[in-house]
């Protein structure tokens, strides 16, 4: 509900400014999709990372150099992250029940995160005309996006005896341990694009991110109560280090790839 109110407020201010000026409205959309294989030796493991995104936009052409606008963002991704290392201990006792030694074993779980995010943001755009058909533009932006349908997946390694594959019986490959998560991102950045004016009303763009500061918050949405009874989660303490606030600064090309876009000027 807050997202809808924010979008309506931004849209109202946006079109109020349009009504008081001679600026032209344009409608645009850009998107990207990529997929790459993940190197792994496990029979049950993450095989591919992928990212897909669409960004609808409405802009105001204030003059020959500057545009202002609002945009929405729809993202879906699957990403491999650093593996979980879990150390377990086994105790050895003699015939009298006296502890004589302890053995430690560290197991590494392949880990991935996936989510679907919706965002609303504002942008400006500075145009640099190259010739009659081609131009270059820079777009500073601010975007808030969030999603609460994500999971963090921890894949069982097959060197665990309990999950060794049985060739002489009906076996079901175990899936990953799925931890529900929510995510919120604030993104501040600058995109760069080359544009081709295909007609008076249509422009084609190829766009990439130059720099972006992303403030990311990952929240653990597990409910450790089942049917009113407390249940023990062996991964609860081991996985808490994955949650909290993160910041990263640099180009988002490695995360999102190259974007292709269309800009329509129907009015």
CSV table of C-alpha atoms in Angstrom, one decimal:
chain,number,residue,atom,x,y,z
A,1,UNK,CA,0.0,0.0,0.0
A,2,UNK,CA,2.8,2.4,0.8
A,3,UNK,CA,4.4,1.7,-2.6
A,4,UNK,CA,1.1,2.6,-4.4
A,5,UNK,CA,0.7,5.8,-2.4
A,6,UNK,CA,4.3,6.8,-3.1
A,7,UNK,CA,3.8,6.1,-6.8
A,8,UNK,CA,0.5,8.1,-6.9
A,9,UNK,CA,2.1,11.0,-5.1
A,10,UNK,CA,5.1,11.0,-7.4
A,11,UNK,CA,2.8,10.7,-10.5
A,12,UNK,CA,0.6,13.6,-9.3
A,13,UNK,CA,3.5,16.0,-8.8
A,14,UNK,CA,5.0,14.8,-12.1
A,15,UNK,CA,1.9,15.5,-14.2
A,16,UNK,CA,1.2,18.7,-12.3
A,17,UNK,CA,4.6,20.1,-13.4
A,18,UNK,CA,3.8,18.9,-17.0
A,19,UNK,CA,0.5,20.7,-17.0
A,20,UNK,CA,2.3,24.0,-16.1
A,21,UNK,CA,4.9,23.7,-18.9
A,22,UNK,CA,5.3,23.0,-22.6
A,23,UNK,CA,7.3,19.9,-22.0
A,24,UNK,CA,6.7,16.8,-24.0
A,25,UNK,CA,5.9,13.4,-22.5
A,26,UNK,CA,7.6,10.2,-23.5
A,27,UNK,CA,7.1,6.6,-22.5
A,28,UNK,CA,9.9,4.1,-22.3
A,29,UNK,CA,10.9,0.7,-21.2
A,30,UNK,CA,14.2,-1.2,-20.9
A,31,UNK,CA,15.1,-4.7,-19.9
A,32,UNK,CA,17.8,-7.2,-19.6
A,33,UNK,CA,18.2,-11.0,-19.1
A,34,UNK,CA,21.2,-13.2,-18.6
A,35,UNK,CA,22.1,-16.6,-17.4
A,36,UNK,CA,25.3,-18.4,-16.7
A,37,UNK,CA,26.3,-21.8,-15.5
A,38,UNK,CA,27.7,-22.5,-12.0
A,39,UNK,CA,30.6,-24.8,-11.6
A,40,UNK,CA,29.6,-27.5,-9.2
A,41,UNK,CA,30.2,-31.2,-8.7
A,42,UNK,CA,27.1,-32.0,-6.6
A,43,UNK,CA,24.2,-34.1,-8.0
A,44,UNK,CA,21.8,-31.7,-6.2
A,45,UNK,CA,23.1,-28.2,-6.5
A,46,UNK,CA,22.5,-24.8,-8.1
A,47,UNK,CA,23.2,-25.2,-11.8
A,48,UNK,CA,22.6,-21.6,-13.1
A,49,UNK,CA,22.6,-18.1,-12.0
A,50,UNK,CA,20.2,-15.7,-13.8
A,51,UNK,CA,18.8,-12.2,-13.7
A,52,UNK,CA,15.8,-10.6,-15.5
A,53,UNK,CA,14.6,-7.1,-15.2
A,54,UNK,CA,12.0,-4.7,-16.7
A,55,UNK,CA,11.8,-0.9,-16.1
A,56,UNK,CA,8.8,1.1,-17.4
A,57,UNK,CA,9.4,4.8,-17.4
A,58,UNK,CA,7.5,8.0,-18.0
A,59,UNK,CA,9.6,11.1,-18.8
A,60,UNK,CA,9.2,14.8,-19.4
A,61,UNK,CA,11.4,16.4,-22.1
A,62,UNK,CA,12.0,19.8,-20.5
A,63,UNK,CA,14.3,21.0,-23.3
A,64,UNK,CA,16.8,19.7,-25.8
A,65,UNK,CA,19.2,18.7,-23.0
A,66,UNK,CA,17.3,17.6,-19.9
A,67,UNK,CA,14.5,15.1,-19.1
A,68,UNK,CA,12.9,14.3,-15.7
A,69,UNK,CA,10.8,11.2,-15.0
A,70,UNK,CA,9.6,8.4,-12.8
A,71,UNK,CA,10.2,4.7,-13.2
A,72,UNK,CA,9.2,1.3,-11.9
A,73,UNK,CA,11.4,-1.7,-11.6
A,74,UNK,CA,10.6,-5.4,-11.7
A,75,UNK,CA,13.5,-7.8,-11.0
A,76,UNK,CA,13.8,-11.5,-10.6
A,77,UNK,CA,17.2,-13.2,-9.8
A,78,UNK,CA,19.0,-16.3,-8.7
A,79,UNK,CA,22.5,-15.7,-7.4
A,80,UNK,CA,25.2,-17.9,-5.9
A,81,UNK,CA,26.7,-16.4,-2.7
A,82,UNK,CA,29.5,-17.5,-0.4
A,83,UNK,CA,29.1,-21.1,0.9
A,84,UNK,CA,28.0,-22.0,4.4
A,85,UNK,CA,30.6,-23.7,6.5
A,86,UNK,CA,29.2,-25.8,9.3
A,87,UNK,CA,31.4,-27.5,11.8
A,88,UNK,CA,30.0,-30.5,13.8
A,89,UNK,CA,31.7,-32.5,16.6
A,90,UNK,CA,31.4,-36.1,17.6
A,91,UNK,CA,32.6,-37.5,20.9
A,92,UNK,CA,34.4,-40.8,21.5
A,93,UNK,CA,34.1,-42.6,24.9
A,94,UNK,CA,35.9,-45.5,26.3
A,95,UNK,CA,34.2,-48.6,27.8
A,96,UNK,CA,33.8,-46.8,31.2
A,97,UNK,CA,31.9,-43.9,29.5
A,98,UNK,CA,34.8,-41.5,29.9
A,99,UNK,CA,35.3,-39.0,27.1
A,100,UNK,CA,38.6,-39.6,25.4
A,101,UNK,CA,38.5,-37.5,22.2
A,102,UNK,CA,36.4,-35.3,20.0
A,103,UNK,CA,36.4,-35.3,16.2
A,104,UNK,CA,35.5,-32.1,14.3
A,105,UNK,CA,34.1,-32.2,10.7
A,106,UNK,CA,33.5,-29.1,8.6
A,107,UNK,CA,31.0,-29.3,5.8
A,108,UNK,CA,30.6,-26.7,3.1
A,109,UNK,CA,27.1,-26.1,1.7
A,110,UNK,CA,26.6,-24.4,-1.6
A,111,UNK,CA,24.4,-21.4,-1.0
A,112,UNK,CA,22.2,-19.3,-3.3
A,113,UNK,CA,19.7,-16.5,-2.9
A,114,UNK,CA,16.6,-15.7,-5.1
A,115,UNK,CA,13.9,-13.1,-5.0
A,116,UNK,CA,11.4,-11.0,-6.9
A,117,UNK,CA,11.7,-7.3,-6.4
A,118,UNK,CA,9.4,-4.3,-7.1
A,119,UNK,CA,10.7,-0.8,-7.1
A,120,UNK,CA,9.7,2.9,-7.7
A,121,UNK,CA,12.2,5.6,-8.5
A,122,UNK,CA,13.0,9.0,-9.9
A,123,UNK,CA,15.6,9.9,-12.6
A,124,UNK,CA,17.0,12.8,-14.6
A,125,UNK,CA,18.5,12.5,-18.1
A,126,UNK,CA,21.1,14.6,-19.8
A,127,UNK,CA,21.3,14.3,-23.6
A,128,UNK,CA,24.4,14.8,-25.7
A,129,UNK,CA,23.6,15.0,-29.4
A,130,UNK,CA,26.2,13.3,-31.7
A,131,UNK,CA,24.5,13.8,-35.0
A,132,UNK,CA,21.0,13.8,-36.5
A,133,UNK,CA,20.4,10.1,-35.6
A,134,UNK,CA,22.7,9.2,-32.7
A,135,UNK,CA,22.9,10.6,-29.2
A,136,UNK,CA,24.5,9.8,-25.9
A,137,UNK,CA,22.8,10.3,-22.5
A,138,UNK,CA,23.6,10.1,-18.8
A,139,UNK,CA,20.8,9.2,-16.2
A,140,UNK,CA,21.3,9.8,-12.5
A,141,UNK,CA,18.6,8.0,-10.5
A,142,UNK,CA,17.4,7.0,-7.1
A,143,UNK,CA,15.4,3.7,-6.7
A,144,UNK,CA,13.8,1.9,-3.8
A,145,UNK,CA,12.9,-1.8,-4.3
A,146,UNK,CA,11.7,-4.6,-2.1
A,147,UNK,CA,10.5,-8.1,-2.1
A,148,UNK,CA,9.3,-10.6,0.5
A,149,UNK,CA,9.0,-13.8,-1.5
A,150,UNK,CA,12.7,-14.7,-1.6
A,151,UNK,CA,14.6,-17.7,-0.3
A,152,UNK,CA,18.1,-18.5,0.7
A,153,UNK,CA,19.0,-22.1,-0.3
A,154,UNK,CA,21.6,-24.3,1.3
A,155,UNK,CA,22.4,-27.4,-0.7
A,156,UNK,CA,23.3,-30.6,1.0
A,157,UNK,CA,26.7,-32.0,0.0
A,158,UNK,CA,26.6,-35.6,-1.0
A,159,UNK,CA,29.6,-36.5,1.2
A,160,UNK,CA,27.0,-36.6,4.1
A,161,UNK,CA,26.4,-40.3,4.8
A,162,UNK,CA,22.7,-39.6,5.7
A,163,UNK,CA,22.1,-38.4,2.1
A,164,UNK,CA,24.3,-40.9,0.2
A,165,UNK,CA,22.5,-42.0,-2.9
A,166,UNK,CA,21.2,-45.6,-2.6
A,167,UNK,CA,21.4,-47.6,-5.9
A,168,UNK,CA,19.4,-50.5,-4.6
A,169,UNK,CA,16.4,-48.6,-3.3
A,170,UNK,CA,13.9,-45.9,-4.3
A,171,UNK,CA,15.7,-42.7,-3.4
A,172,UNK,CA,14.6,-39.1,-3.7
A,173,UNK,CA,17.3,-36.6,-4.2
A,174,UNK,CA,17.1,-34.1,-1.3
A,175,UNK,CA,16.5,-30.5,-2.1
A,176,UNK,CA,18.1,-27.5,-0.5
A,177,UNK,CA,17.2,-26.2,2.9
A,178,UNK,CA,15.0,-23.2,2.1
A,179,UNK,CA,15.1,-20.2,4.4
A,180,UNK,CA,12.4,-17.5,3.6
A,181,UNK,CA,13.8,-14.0,3.3
A,182,UNK,CA,12.7,-10.4,2.6
A,183,UNK,CA,14.9,-7.8,1.0
A,184,UNK,CA,14.9,-4.0,0.7
A,185,UNK,CA,17.3,-2.0,-1.5
A,186,UNK,CA,18.1,1.7,-1.9
A,187,UNK,CA,20.0,2.3,-5.1
A,188,UNK,CA,21.7,5.5,-6.2
A,189,UNK,CA,23.5,5.5,-9.5
A,190,UNK,CA,24.2,6.8,-13.0
A,191,UNK,CA,23.3,5.0,-16.2
A,192,UNK,CA,24.9,5.7,-19.6
A,193,UNK,CA,23.2,5.0,-23.0
A,194,UNK,CA,23.7,5.3,-26.7
A,195,UNK,CA,20.4,6.1,-28.6
A,196,UNK,CA,19.4,5.8,-32.2
A,197,UNK,CA,16.5,7.9,-33.4
A,198,UNK,CA,14.6,5.4,-35.6
A,199,UNK,CA,11.7,7.8,-36.3
A,200,UNK,CA,10.1,11.0,-35.0
A,201,UNK,CA,8.3,8.9,-32.3
A,202,UNK,CA,10.6,6.0,-31.7
A,203,UNK,CA,14.1,5.8,-30.2
A,204,UNK,CA,16.2,2.6,-29.6
A,205,UNK,CA,18.7,2.5,-26.7
A,206,UNK,CA,21.5,0.3,-25.4
A,207,UNK,CA,22.2,1.1,-21.7
A,208,UNK,CA,24.6,0.1,-19.0
A,209,UNK,CA,25.3,1.2,-15.4
A,210,UNK,CA,28.4,3.3,-14.8
A,211,UNK,CA,28.3,3.5,-11.0
A,212,UNK,CA,25.8,2.5,-8.3
A,213,UNK,CA,25.7,2.6,-4.6
A,214,UNK,CA,23.4,-0.1,-3.3
A,215,UNK,CA,22.2,-0.2,0.3
A,216,UNK,CA,20.8,-3.7,0.8
A,217,UNK,CA,19.0,-5.2,3.8
A,218,UNK,CA,18.3,-8.9,4.1
A,219,UNK,CA,15.9,-10.2,6.7
A,220,UNK,CA,15.4,-13.7,8.0
A,221,UNK,CA,11.7,-14.5,7.8
A,222,UNK,CA,11.8,-17.9,9.5
A,223,UNK,CA,9.2,-18.6,12.1
A,224,UNK,CA,10.7,-21.0,14.6
A,225,UNK,CA,7.4,-22.1,15.9
A,226,UNK,CA,5.4,-24.9,14.3
A,227,UNK,CA,1.8,-25.5,15.4
A,228,UNK,CA,2.5,-23.6,18.6
A,229,UNK,CA,5.4,-25.8,19.6
A,230,UNK,CA,9.0,-24.8,19.6
A,231,UNK,CA,11.1,-26.6,17.0
A,232,UNK,CA,14.8,-26.7,16.8
A,233,UNK,CA,16.4,-25.2,13.7
A,234,UNK,CA,20.0,-26.5,13.5
A,235,UNK,CA,20.9,-23.8,10.9
A,236,UNK,CA,19.5,-20.9,12.8
A,237,UNK,CA,22.7,-19.7,14.4
A,238,UNK,CA,24.9,-20.8,11.5
A,239,UNK,CA,23.0,-18.8,9.0
A,240,UNK,CA,22.5,-15.6,11.0
A,241,UNK,CA,25.7,-14.1,9.5
A,242,UNK,CA,24.0,-13.8,6.1
A,243,UNK,CA,21.4,-11.4,7.3
A,244,UNK,CA,21.7,-7.7,8.0
A,245,UNK,CA,22.8,-4.5,6.1
A,246,UNK,CA,25.2,-4.5,3.2
A,247,UNK,CA,26.6,-1.8,1.0
A,248,UNK,CA,28.3,-2.2,-2.4
A,249,UNK,CA,29.7,0.5,-4.7
A,250,UNK,CA,30.7,0.1,-8.3
A,251,UNK,CA,29.2,-0.8,-11.7
A,252,UNK,CA,26.1,-2.9,-11.7
A,253,UNK,CA,26.9,-4.4,-15.1
A,254,UNK,CA,28.2,-7.6,-13.5
A,255,UNK,CA,24.9,-8.0,-11.7
A,256,UNK,CA,22.4,-6.8,-14.3
A,257,UNK,CA,24.2,-6.9,-17.6
A,258,UNK,CA,23.5,-4.7,-20.6
A,259,UNK,CA,20.0,-3.2,-21.0
A,260,UNK,CA,18.1,-2.7,-24.2
A,261,UNK,CA,15.3,-0.1,-24.4
A,262,UNK,CA,12.6,1.6,-26.4
A,263,UNK,CA,11.5,5.3,-26.0
A,264,UNK,CA,8.1,6.3,-27.5
A,265,UNK,CA,7.1,10.0,-28.0
A,266,UNK,CA,3.5,9.7,-29.0
A,267,UNK,CA,2.5,13.3,-28.3
